[in-house]
CSV table of C-alpha atoms in Angstrom, one decimal:
chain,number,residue,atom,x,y,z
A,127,UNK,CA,59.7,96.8,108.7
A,128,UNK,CA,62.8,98.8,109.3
A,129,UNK,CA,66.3,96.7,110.4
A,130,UNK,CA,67.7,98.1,114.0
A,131,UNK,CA,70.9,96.9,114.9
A,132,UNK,CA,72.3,98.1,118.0
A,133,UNK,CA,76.4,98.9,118.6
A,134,UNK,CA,77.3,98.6,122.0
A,135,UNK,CA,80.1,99.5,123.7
A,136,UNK,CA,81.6,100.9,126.8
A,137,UNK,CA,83.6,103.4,124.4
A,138,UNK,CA,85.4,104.6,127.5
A,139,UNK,CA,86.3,107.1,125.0
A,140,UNK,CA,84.7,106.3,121.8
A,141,UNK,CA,87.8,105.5,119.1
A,142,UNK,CA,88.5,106.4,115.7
A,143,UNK,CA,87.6,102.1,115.2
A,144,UNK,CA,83.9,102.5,116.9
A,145,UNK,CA,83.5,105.4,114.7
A,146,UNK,CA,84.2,103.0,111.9
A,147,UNK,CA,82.0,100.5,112.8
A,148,UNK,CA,79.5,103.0,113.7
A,149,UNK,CA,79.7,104.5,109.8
A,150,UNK,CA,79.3,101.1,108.5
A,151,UNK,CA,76.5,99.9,110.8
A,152,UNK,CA,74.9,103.1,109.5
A,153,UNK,CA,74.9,102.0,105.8
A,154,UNK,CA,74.1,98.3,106.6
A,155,UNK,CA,71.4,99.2,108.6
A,156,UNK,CA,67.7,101.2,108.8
A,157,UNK,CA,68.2,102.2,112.2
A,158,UNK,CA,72.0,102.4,114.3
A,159,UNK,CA,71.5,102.7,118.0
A,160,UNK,CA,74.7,103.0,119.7
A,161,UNK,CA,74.7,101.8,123.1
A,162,UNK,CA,77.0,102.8,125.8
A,163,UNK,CA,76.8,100.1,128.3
A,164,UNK,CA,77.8,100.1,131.9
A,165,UNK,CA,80.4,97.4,132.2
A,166,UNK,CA,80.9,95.8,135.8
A,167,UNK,CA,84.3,94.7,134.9
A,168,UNK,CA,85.9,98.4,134.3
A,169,UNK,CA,86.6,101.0,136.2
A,170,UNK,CA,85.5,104.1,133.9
A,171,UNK,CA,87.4,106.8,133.6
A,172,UNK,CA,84.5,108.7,132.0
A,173,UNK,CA,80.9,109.4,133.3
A,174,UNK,CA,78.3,107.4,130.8
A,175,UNK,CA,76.7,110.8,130.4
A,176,UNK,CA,79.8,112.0,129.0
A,177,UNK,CA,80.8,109.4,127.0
A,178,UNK,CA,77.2,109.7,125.4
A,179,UNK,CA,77.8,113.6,124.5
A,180,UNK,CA,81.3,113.1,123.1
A,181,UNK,CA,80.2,110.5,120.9
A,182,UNK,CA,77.0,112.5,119.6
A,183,UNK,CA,79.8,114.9,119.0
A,184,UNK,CA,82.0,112.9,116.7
A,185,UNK,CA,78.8,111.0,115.2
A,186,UNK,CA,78.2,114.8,114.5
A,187,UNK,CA,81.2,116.1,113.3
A,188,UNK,CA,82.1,112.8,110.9
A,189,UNK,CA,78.8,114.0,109.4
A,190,UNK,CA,77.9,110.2,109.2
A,191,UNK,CA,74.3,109.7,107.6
A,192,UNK,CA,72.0,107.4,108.5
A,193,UNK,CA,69.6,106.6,111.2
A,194,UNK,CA,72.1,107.0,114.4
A,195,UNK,CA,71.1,107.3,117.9
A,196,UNK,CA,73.0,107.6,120.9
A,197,UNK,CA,71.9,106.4,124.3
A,198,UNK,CA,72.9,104.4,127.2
A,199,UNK,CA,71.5,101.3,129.5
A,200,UNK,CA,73.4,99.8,132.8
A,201,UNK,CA,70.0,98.2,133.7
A,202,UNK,CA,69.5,94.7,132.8
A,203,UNK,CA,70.4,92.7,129.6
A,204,UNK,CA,71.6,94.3,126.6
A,205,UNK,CA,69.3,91.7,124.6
A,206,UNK,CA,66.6,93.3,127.2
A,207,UNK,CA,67.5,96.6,125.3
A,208,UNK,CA,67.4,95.2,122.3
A,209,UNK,CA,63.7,93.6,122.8
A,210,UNK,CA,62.5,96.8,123.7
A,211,UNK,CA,63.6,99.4,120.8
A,212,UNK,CA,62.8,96.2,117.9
A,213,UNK,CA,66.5,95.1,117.6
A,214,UNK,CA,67.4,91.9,115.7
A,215,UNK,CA,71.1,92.6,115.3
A,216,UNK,CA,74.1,93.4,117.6
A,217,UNK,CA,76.7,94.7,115.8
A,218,UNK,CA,80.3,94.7,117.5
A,219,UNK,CA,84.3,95.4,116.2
A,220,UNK,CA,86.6,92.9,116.7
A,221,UNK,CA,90.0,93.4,116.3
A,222,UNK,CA,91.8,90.3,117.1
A,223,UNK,CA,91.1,86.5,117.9
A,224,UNK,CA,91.3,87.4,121.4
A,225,UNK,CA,88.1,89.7,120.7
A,226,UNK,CA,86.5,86.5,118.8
A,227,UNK,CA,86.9,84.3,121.9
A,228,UNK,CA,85.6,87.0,123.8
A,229,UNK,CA,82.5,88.1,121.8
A,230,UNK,CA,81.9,84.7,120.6
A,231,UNK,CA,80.1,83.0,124.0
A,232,UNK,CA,78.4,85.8,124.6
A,233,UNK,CA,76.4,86.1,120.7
A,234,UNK,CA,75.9,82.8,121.7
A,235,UNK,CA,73.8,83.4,124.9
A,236,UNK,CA,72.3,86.9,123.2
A,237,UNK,CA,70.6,84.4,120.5
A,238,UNK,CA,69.5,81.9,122.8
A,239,UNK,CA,67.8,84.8,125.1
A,240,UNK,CA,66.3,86.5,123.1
A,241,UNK,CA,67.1,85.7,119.1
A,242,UNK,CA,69.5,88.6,118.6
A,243,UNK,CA,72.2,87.4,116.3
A,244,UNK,CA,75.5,88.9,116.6
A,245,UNK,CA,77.4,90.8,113.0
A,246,UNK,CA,81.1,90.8,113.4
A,247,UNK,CA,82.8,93.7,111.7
A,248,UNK,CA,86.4,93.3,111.1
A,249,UNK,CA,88.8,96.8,111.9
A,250,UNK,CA,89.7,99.2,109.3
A,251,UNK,CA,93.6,98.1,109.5
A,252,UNK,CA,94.6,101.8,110.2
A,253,UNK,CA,92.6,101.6,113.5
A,254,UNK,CA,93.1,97.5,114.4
A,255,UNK,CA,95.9,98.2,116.6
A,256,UNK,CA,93.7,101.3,119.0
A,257,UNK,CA,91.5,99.9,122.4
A,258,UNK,CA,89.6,102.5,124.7
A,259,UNK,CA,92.3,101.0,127.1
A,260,UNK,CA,95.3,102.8,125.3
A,261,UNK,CA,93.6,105.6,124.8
A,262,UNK,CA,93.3,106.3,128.3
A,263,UNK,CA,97.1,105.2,128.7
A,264,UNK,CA,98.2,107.3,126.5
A,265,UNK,CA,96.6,110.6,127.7
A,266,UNK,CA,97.3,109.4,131.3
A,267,UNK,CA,100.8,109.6,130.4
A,268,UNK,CA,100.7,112.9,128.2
A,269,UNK,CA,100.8,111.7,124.9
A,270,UNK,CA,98.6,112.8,122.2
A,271,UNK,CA,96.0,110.9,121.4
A,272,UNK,CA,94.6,112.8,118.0
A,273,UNK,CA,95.7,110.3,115.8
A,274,UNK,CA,93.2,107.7,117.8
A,275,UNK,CA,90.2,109.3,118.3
A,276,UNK,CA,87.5,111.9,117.2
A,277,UNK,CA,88.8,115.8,117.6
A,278,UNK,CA,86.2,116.1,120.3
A,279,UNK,CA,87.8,113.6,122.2
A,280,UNK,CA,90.9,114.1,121.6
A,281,UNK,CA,90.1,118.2,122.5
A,282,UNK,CA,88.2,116.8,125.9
A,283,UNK,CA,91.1,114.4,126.9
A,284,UNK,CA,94.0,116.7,126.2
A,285,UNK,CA,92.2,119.9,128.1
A,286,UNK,CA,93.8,121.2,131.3
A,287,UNK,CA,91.7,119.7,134.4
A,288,UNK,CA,91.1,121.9,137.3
């Protein structure tokens, strides 16, 4: 029986840090999907579709082996997802104790539903400090956002826009 764990995220753009957890997911784990999830609470800057592609792209381009799969789900539970692909394990990046008090209630409820336990997987310290949320700051504002983020985001945020 393989191992899926499952790495959701908004990744409204995906980060140099969910490319890390993505890598190590990878070697933990038999089978990686990463999920981009719809997320009530945010106003998106980029379509889900798009945010899908870029991060096939850096997945791609990092050259990261393993199992990895890319989709998306904005219907229903993300255990729901889980349950249907054979996932035991969420895997999600915190960076702070503000992330811990965040993620923490909701592993709770994803194990009651559905007996999905929850890995935490502390930042690579070079990358602790980035959110999606600066990101999108930053190249809002003109700044350059390479040291953040995979080339292929970095080349689709800082393109002109007609």
């Amino acid at each position: 029986m393989s191992r899926i764990a499952v790495v959701p995220g908004s990744f409204d753009p995906v980060t140099l840090g969910h490319l890390d957890v993505i890598e190590r997911a990878a070697k933990t784990f038999d089978e990686v999907h990463v999920l981009v999830v719809h997320n009530p609470g945010k106003t998106a800057l980029l379509p889900i579709a798009q945010r899908v592609s870029l991060i096939e792209q850096a997945v791609a381009d990092a050259r990261l082996v393993g199992n990895i799969r890319v989709t998306s789900w904005s219907m229903g539970l993300l255990v729901d997802y889980c349950t249907e692909v054979g996932a035991s394990v969420i895997v999600k990046g915190i960076r702070s104790q503000v992330d811990v008090a965040y993620e923490t209630p909701m592993a709770i409820v994803n194990r009651d539903l559905a007996a999905v336990e929850t890995i935490f997987m502390l930042p690579n310290p070079a990358h602790a400090h980035v959110s999606s949320s600066l990101v999108r700051q930053v190249a809002a504002l003109g700044g350059d956002v390479a040291p953040y983020v995979p080339r292929a985001v970095s080349d689709f945020l800082q393109a002109p826009r007609e």
